[in-house]
GROMACS .gro file of C-alpha atoms in nm:
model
  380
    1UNK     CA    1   0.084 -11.796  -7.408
    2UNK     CA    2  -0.208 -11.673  -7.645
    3UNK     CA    3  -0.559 -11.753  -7.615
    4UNK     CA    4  -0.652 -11.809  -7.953
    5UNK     CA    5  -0.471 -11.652  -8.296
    6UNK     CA    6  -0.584 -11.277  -8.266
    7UNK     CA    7  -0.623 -11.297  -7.861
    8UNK     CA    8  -0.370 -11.183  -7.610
    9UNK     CA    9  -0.319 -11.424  -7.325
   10UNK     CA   10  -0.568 -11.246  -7.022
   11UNK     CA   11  -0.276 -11.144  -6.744
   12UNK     CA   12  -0.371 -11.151  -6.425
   13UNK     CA   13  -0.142 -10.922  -6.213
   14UNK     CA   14   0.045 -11.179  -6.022
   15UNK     CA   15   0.102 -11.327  -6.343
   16UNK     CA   16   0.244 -11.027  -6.514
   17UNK     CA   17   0.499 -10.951  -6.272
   18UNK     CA   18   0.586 -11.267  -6.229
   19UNK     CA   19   0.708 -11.333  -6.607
   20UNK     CA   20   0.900 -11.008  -6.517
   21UNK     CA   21   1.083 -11.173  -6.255
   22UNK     CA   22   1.187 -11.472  -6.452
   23UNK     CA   23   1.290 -11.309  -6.780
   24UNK     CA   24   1.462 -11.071  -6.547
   25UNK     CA   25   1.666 -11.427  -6.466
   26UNK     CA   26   1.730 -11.551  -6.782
   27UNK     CA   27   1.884 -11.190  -6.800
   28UNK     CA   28   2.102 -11.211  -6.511
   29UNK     CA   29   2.244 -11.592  -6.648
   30UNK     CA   30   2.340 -11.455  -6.973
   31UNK     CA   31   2.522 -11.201  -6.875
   32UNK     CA   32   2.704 -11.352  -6.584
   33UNK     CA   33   2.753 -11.634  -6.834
   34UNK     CA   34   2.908 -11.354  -7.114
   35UNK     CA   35   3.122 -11.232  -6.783
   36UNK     CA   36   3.202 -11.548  -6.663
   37UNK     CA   37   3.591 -11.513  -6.851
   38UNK     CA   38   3.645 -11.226  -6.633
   39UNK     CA   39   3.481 -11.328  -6.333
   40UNK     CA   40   3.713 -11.613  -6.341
   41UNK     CA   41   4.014 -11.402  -6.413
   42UNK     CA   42   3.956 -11.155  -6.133
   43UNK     CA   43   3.896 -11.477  -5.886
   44UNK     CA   44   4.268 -11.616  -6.021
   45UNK     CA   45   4.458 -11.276  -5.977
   46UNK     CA   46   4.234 -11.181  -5.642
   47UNK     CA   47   4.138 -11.505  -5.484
   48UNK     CA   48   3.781 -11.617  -5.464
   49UNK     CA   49   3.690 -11.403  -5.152
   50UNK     CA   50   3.469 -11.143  -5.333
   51UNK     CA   51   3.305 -11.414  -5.552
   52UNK     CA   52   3.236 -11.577  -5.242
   53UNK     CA   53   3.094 -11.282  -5.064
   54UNK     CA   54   2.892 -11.220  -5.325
   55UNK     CA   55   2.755 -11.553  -5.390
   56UNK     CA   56   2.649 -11.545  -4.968
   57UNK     CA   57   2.526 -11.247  -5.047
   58UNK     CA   58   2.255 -11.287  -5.309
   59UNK     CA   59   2.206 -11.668  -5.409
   60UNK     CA   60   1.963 -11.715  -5.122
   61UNK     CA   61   1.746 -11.406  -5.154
   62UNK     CA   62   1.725 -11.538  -5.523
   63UNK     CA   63   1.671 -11.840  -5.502
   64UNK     CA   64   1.370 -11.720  -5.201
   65UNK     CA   65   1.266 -11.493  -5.490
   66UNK     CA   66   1.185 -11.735  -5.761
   67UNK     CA   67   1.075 -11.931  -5.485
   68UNK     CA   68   0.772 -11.721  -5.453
   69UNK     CA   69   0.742 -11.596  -5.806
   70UNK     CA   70   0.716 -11.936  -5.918
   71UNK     CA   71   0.434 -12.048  -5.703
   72UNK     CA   72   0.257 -11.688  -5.728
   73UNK     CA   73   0.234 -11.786  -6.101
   74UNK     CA   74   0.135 -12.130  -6.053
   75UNK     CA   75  -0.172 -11.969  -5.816
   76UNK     CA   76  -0.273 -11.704  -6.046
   77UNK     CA   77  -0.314 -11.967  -6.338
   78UNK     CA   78  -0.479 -12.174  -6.159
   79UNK     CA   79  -0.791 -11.926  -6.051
   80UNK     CA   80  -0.818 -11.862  -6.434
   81UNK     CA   81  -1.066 -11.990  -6.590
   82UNK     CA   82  -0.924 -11.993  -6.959
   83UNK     CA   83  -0.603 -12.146  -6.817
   84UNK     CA   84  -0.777 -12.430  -6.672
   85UNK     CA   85  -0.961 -12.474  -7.056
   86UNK     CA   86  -0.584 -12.460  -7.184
   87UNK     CA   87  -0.464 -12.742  -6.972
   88UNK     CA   88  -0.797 -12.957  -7.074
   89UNK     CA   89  -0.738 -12.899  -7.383
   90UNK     CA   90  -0.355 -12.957  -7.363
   91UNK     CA   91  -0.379 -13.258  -7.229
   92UNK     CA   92  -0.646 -13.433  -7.466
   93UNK     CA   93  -0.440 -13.285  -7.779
   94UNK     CA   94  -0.086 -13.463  -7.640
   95UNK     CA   95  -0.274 -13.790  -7.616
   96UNK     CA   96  -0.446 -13.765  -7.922
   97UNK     CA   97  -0.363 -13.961  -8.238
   98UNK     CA   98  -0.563 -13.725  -8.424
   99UNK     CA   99  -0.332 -13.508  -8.654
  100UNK     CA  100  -0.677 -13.274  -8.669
  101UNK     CA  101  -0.716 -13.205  -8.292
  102UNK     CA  102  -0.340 -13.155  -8.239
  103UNK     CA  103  -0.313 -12.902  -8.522
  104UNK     CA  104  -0.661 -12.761  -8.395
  105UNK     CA  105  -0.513 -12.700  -8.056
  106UNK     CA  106  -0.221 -12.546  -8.211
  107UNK     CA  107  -0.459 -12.302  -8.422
  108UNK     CA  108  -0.594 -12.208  -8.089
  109UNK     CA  109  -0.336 -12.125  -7.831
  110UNK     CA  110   0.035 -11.966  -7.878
  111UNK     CA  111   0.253 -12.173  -7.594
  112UNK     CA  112   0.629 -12.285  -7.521
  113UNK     CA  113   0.681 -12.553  -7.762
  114UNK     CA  114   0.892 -12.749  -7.540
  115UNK     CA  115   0.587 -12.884  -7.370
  116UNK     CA  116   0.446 -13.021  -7.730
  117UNK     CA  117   0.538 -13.413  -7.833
  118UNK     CA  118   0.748 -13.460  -8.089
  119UNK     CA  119   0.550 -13.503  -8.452
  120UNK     CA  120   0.861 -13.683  -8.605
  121UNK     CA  121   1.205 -13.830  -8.526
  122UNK     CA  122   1.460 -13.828  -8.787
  123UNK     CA  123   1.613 -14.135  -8.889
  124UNK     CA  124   1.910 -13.951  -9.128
  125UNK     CA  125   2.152 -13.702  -9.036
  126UNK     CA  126   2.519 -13.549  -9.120
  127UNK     CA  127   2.678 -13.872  -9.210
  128UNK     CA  128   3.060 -13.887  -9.129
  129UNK     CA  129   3.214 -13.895  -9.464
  130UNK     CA  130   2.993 -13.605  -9.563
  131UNK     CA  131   3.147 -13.292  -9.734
  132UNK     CA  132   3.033 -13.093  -9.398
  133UNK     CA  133   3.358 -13.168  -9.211
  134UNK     CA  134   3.617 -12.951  -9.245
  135UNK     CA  135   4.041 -12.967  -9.180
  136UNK     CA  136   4.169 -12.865  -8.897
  137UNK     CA  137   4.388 -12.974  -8.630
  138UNK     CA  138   4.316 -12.856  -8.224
  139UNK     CA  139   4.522 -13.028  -7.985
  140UNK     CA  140   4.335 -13.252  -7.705
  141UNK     CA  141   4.420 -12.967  -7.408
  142UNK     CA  142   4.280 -12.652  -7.629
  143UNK     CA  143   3.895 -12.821  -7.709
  144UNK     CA  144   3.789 -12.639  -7.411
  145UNK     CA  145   3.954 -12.351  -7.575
  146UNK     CA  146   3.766 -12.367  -7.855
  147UNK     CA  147   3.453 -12.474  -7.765
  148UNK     CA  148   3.447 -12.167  -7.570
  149UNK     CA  149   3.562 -11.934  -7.843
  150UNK     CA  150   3.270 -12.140  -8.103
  151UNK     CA  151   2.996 -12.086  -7.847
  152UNK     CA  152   3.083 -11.732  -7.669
  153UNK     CA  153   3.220 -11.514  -7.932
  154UNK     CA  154   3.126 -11.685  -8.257
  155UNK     CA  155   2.810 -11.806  -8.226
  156UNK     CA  156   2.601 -11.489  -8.151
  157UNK     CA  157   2.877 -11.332  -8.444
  158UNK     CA  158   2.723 -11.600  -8.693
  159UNK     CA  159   2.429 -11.659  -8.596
  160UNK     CA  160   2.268 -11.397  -8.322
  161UNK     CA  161   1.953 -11.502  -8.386
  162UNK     CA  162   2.051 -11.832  -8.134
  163UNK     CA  163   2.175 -11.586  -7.855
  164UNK     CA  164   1.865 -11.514  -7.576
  165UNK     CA  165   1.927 -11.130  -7.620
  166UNK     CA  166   1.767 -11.140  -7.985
  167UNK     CA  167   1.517 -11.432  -7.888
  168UNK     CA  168   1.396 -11.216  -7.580
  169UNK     CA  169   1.376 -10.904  -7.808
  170UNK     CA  170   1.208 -11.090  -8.081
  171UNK     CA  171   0.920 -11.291  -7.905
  172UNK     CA  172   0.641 -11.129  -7.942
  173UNK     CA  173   0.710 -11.011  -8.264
  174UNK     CA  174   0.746 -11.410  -8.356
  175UNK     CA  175   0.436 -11.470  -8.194
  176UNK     CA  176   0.252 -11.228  -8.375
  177UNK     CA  177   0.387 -11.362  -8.698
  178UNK     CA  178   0.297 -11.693  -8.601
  179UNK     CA  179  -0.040 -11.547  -8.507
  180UNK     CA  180  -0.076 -11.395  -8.835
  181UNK     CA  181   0.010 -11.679  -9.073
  182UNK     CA  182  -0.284 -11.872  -8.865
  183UNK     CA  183  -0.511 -11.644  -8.927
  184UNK     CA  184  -0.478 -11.650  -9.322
  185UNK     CA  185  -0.436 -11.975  -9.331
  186UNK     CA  186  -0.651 -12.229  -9.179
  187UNK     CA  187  -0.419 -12.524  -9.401
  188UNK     CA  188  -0.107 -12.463  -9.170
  189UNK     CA  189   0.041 -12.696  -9.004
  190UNK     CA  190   0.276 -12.661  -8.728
  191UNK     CA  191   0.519 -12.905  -8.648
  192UNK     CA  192   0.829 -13.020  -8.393
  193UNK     CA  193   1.101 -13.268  -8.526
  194UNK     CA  194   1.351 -13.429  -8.367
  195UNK     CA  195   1.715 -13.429  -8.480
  196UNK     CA  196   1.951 -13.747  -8.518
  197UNK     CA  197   2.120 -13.524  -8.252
  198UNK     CA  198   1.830 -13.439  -8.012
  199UNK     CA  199   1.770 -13.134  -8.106
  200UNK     CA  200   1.388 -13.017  -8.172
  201UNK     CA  201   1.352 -12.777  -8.443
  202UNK     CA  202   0.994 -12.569  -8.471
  203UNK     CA  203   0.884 -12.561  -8.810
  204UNK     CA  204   0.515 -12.501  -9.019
  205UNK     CA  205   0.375 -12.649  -9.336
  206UNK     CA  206   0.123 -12.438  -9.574
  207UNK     CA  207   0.008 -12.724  -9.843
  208UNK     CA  208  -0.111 -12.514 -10.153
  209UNK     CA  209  -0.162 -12.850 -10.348
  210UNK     CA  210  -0.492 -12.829 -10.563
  211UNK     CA  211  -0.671 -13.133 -10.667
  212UNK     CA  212  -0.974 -13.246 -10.838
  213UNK     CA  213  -1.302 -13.429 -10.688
  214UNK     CA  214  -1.185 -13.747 -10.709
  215UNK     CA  215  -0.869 -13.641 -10.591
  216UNK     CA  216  -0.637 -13.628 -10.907
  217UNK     CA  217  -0.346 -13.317 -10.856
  218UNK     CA  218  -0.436 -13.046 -11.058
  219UNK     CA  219  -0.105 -12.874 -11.250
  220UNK     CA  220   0.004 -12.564 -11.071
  221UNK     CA  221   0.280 -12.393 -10.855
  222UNK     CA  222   0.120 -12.542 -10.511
  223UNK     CA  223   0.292 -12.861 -10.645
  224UNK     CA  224   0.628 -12.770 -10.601
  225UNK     CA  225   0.725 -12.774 -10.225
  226UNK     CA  226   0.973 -12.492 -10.129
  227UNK     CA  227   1.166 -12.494  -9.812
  228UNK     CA  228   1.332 -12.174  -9.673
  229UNK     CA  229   1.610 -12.136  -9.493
  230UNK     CA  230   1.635 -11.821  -9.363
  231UNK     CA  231   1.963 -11.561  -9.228
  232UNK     CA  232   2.187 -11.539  -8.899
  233UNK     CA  233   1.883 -11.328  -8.718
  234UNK     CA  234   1.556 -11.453  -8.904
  235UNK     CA  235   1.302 -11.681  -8.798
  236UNK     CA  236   1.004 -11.801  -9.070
  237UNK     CA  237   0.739 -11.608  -8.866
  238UNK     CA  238   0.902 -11.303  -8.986
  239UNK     CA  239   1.125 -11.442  -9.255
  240UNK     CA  240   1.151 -11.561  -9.680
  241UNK     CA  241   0.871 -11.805  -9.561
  242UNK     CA  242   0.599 -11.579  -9.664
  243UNK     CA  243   0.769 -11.509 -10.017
  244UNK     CA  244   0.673 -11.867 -10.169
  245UNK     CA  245   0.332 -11.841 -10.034
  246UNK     CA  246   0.230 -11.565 -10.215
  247UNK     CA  247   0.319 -11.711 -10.567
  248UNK     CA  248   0.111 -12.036 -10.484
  249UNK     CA  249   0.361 -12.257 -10.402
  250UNK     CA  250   0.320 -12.495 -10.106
  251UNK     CA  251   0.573 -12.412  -9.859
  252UNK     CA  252   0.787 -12.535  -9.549
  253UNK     CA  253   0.982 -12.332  -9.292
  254UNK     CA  254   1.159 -12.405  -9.005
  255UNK     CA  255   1.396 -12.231  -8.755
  256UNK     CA  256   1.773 -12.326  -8.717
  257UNK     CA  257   1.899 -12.464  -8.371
  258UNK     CA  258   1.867 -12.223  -8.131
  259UNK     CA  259   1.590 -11.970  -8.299
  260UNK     CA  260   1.235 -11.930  -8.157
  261UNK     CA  261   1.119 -12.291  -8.022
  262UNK     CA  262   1.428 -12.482  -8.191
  263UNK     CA  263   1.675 -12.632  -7.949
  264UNK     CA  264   2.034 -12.653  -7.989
  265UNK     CA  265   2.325 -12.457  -8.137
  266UNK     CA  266   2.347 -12.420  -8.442
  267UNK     CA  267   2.684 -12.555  -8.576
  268UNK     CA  268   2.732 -12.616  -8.877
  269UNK     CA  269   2.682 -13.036  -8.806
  270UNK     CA  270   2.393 -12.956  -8.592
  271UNK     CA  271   2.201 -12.718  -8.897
  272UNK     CA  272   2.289 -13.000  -9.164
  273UNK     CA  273   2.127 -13.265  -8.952
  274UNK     CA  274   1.816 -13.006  -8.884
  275UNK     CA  275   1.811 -12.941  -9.257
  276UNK     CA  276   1.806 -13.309  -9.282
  277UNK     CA  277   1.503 -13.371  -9.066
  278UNK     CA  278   1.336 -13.100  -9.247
  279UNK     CA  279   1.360 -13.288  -9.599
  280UNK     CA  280   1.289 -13.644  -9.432
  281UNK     CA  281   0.975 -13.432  -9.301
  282UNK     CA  282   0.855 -13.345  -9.622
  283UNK     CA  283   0.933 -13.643  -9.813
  284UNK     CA  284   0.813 -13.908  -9.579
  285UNK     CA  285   0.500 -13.723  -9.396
  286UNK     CA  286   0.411 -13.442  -9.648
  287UNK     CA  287   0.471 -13.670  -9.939
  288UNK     CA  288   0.663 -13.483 -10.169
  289UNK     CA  289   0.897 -13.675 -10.491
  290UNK     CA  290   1.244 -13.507 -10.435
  291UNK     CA  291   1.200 -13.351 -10.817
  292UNK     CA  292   0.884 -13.171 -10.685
  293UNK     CA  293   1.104 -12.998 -10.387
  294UNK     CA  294   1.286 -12.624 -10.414
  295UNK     CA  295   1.461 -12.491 -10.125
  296UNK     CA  296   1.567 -12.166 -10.096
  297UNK     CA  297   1.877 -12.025  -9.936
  298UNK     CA  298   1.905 -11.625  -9.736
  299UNK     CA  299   2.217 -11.504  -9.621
  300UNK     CA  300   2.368 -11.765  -9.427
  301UNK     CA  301   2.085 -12.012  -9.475
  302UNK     CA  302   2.235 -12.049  -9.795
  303UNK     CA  303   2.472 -12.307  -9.622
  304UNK     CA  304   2.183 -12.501  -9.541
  305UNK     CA  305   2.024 -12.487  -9.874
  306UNK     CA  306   2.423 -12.570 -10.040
  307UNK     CA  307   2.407 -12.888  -9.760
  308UNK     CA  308   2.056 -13.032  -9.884
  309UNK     CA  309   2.172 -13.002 -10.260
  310UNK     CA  310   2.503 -13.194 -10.178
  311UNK     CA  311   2.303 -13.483  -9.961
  312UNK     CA  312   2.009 -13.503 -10.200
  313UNK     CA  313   2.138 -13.377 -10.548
  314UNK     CA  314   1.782 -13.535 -10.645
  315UNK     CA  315   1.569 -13.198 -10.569
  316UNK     CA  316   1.435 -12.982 -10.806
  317UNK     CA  317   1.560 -12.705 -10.745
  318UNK     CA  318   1.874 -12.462 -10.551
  319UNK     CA  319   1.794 -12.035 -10.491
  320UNK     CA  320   2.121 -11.898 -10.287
  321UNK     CA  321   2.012 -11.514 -10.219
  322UNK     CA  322   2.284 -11.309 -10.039
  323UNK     CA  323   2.474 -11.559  -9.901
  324UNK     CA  324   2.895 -11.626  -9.930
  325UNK     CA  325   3.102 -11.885 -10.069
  326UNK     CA  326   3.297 -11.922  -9.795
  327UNK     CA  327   3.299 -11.830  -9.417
  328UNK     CA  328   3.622 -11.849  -9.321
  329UNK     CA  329   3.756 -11.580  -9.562
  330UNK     CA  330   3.470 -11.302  -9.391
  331UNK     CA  331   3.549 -11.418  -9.065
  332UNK     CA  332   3.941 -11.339  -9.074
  333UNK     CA  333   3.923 -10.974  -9.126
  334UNK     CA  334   3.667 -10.892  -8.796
  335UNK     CA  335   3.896 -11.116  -8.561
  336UNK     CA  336   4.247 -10.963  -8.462
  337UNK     CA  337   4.534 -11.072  -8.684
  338UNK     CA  338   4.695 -11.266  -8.406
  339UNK     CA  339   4.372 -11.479  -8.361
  340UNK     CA  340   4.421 -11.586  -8.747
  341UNK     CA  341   4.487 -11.978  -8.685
  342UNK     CA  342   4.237 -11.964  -8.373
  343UNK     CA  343   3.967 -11.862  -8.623
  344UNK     CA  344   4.064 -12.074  -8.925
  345UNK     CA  345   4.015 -12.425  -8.689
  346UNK     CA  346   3.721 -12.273  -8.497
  347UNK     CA  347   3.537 -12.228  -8.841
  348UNK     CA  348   3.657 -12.531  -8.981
  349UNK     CA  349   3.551 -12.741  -8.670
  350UNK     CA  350   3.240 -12.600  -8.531
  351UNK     CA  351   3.119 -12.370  -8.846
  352UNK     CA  352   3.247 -12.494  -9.156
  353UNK     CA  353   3.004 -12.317  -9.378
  354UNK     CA  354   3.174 -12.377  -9.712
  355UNK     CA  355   2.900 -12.354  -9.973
  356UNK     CA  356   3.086 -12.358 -10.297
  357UNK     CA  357   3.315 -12.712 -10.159
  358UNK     CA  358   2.920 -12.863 -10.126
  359UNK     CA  359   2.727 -12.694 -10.467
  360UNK     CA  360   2.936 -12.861 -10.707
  361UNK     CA  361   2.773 -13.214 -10.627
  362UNK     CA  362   2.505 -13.072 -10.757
  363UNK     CA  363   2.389 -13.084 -11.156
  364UNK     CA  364   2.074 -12.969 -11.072
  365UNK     CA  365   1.935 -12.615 -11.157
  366UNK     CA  366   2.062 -12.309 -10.921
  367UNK     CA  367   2.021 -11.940 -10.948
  368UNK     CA  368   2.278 -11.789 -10.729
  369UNK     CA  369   2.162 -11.428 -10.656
  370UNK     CA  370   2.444 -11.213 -10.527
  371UNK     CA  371   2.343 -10.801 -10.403
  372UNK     CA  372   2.549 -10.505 -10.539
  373UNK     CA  373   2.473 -10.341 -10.217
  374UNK     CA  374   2.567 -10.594 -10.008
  375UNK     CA  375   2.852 -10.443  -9.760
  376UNK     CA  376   2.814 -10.763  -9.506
  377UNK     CA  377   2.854 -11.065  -9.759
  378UNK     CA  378   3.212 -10.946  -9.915
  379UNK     CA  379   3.533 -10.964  -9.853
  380UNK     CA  380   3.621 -10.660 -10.001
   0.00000   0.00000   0.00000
């Protein structure tokens, strides 16, 4: 929490160590969660009696301990002044119909976006003929299997920036960034959408659209919306959002499932239908004609780019920077040769990010842009 865009958030003592003791939870679940395979293969082979011991061991004093740490924090708040203006002014901004004192209150403080409404709710999303899906075939009894294997090992390979390691590492950093885009430009606007799939994604709007007295557009890059998608462990605070911005054009980025304030995971059904709240978003509230949008693709938010160009062939305009045609074929070589089908249906089910089966749909323009330096997007 920040207490204005170039203010850090006045920590009491109590407060301070308290926000140690909980991120030193979130810690401890991620890694027992990351050990939880061989947790449950010691209990198998050695019976449950050390589990056990340890669980009598610890779970109350923890559960004492964030006991206490939770209302120490609660107490500390509420003795401080500029909290208690926070929660005033959280409260009239969440009740507000007033797009100007919702973004206003947004300008002001830096907070957990999970306790802001929802701005939109998506009415589209992957559709179930789309070219998304992928072939594969995983018996009934192995789902379990490979859920496991999708959300354990190859989600923080494919996308780390959705693990809590990297999101913990990255937060202030992100709320820096989001303090510094606020603070050179008072026409942001932040905003949370809602998935088809009840996810929330966290995204902000910079409208660099000029117009004349009585209103008429005037001709210019600020026109043209672009939205960018940005790589495996890049948010838009610190991302290709700023790129656009500096040439004049208006400009939308969001964070995929997972990243920053976005909820979720980001599969590959789960980023198509945040990629399609995104363009419903600036359509339908920021008023943009299809023709007028651009989005642009890094690394592996080039599969979200490639998915907006196949479900709305209609747009303006396709950038894929750094990114792969395929998935699959740099996923093989870093798993064990042994694990070959287990990766092939695990990409094909959860991450089917095939970019060149969903850019042909396209007759649109596209500059692919591929980097001779690149030793991470190649299967060479």
């Amino acid at each position: 929490l920040s207490s204005g865009i170039n203010a850090e958030w006045p920590l009491r003592p109590g407060e301070k160590w308290t926000n140690m003791v909980f991120d030193g939870y979130s810690w401890l679940i991620t890694i027992v969660t990351y050990l939880s395979p061989f947790i449950v293969y010691n209990a198998y082979k050695h019976g449950l009696e050390g589990p056990v011991a340890i669980g009598k061991f610890s779970i109350t004093p923890l559960i004492s301990l964030y006991v206490v740490a939770f209302i120490l924090r609660g107490s500390s708040r509420c003795i401080t002044p500029a909290y208690r203006e926070f929660l005033e002014s959280h409260t009239e901004s969440i009740s507000s119909n007033s797009n100007i004192i919702r973004q206003s209150f947004l300008n002001k403080y830096d907070f957990d976006f999970s306790e802001w409404n929802v701005d939109m709710k998506a009415t589209t999303g992957v559709t179930p003929d789309s070219d998304i899906h992928g072939e594969y075939y995983v018996p009934f009894i192995l789902k379990p299997f490979y859920y496991f294997m999708a959300t354990w090992i190859a989600k923080p390979l494919a996308y780390p920036g959705a693990t809590y390691p990297i999101n913990a590492i990255m937060r202030k950093h992100l709320s820096a960034g989001r303090a510094s885009h606020m603070l050179m430009r008072r026409n942001m606007t932040r905003a949370k959408l809602e998935t088809v799939d009840n996810n929330h994604i966290d995204s902000v709007f910079v409208d660099n659209r000029a117009k004349d007295e009585d209103g008429t557009p005037i001709e210019g890059p600020g026109q043209t919306l672009v939205i960018t998608c940005e790589g495996n462990a890049a948010y838009y605070e610190v991302g290709a959002f700023e790129y656009p911005l500096k040439e004049g054009y208006s400009t939308l980025g969001w964070n995929h499932p997972g990243f920053g304030y976005s909820t979720g995971i980001p599969y590959g059904t789960a980023d198509g239908n945040a990629i399609e709240a995104v363009y419903e978003y600036a359509t339908k509230e920021l008023g943009f004609a299809p023709k007028y949008i651009a989005v642009y693709g890094w690394s592996i938010g080039g599969f979200s780019a490639s998915y907006l160009a196949n479900a709305h062939p209609d747009i303006g305009n396709v950038i894929i920077d750094a990114s792969f045609d395929d998935i699959l074929p740099l996923a093989i070589p870093r798993m064990p040769e042994w694990l070959g089908s287990v990766t092939n249906n695990c990409c094909r089910k959860y991450f089917n990010l095939h970019n060149v089966a969903l850019l042909p749909k396209y007759q649109g323009p596209i500059r692919l842009i591929r980097r001779n330096g690149d030793e991470i997007i190649s299967t060479n």
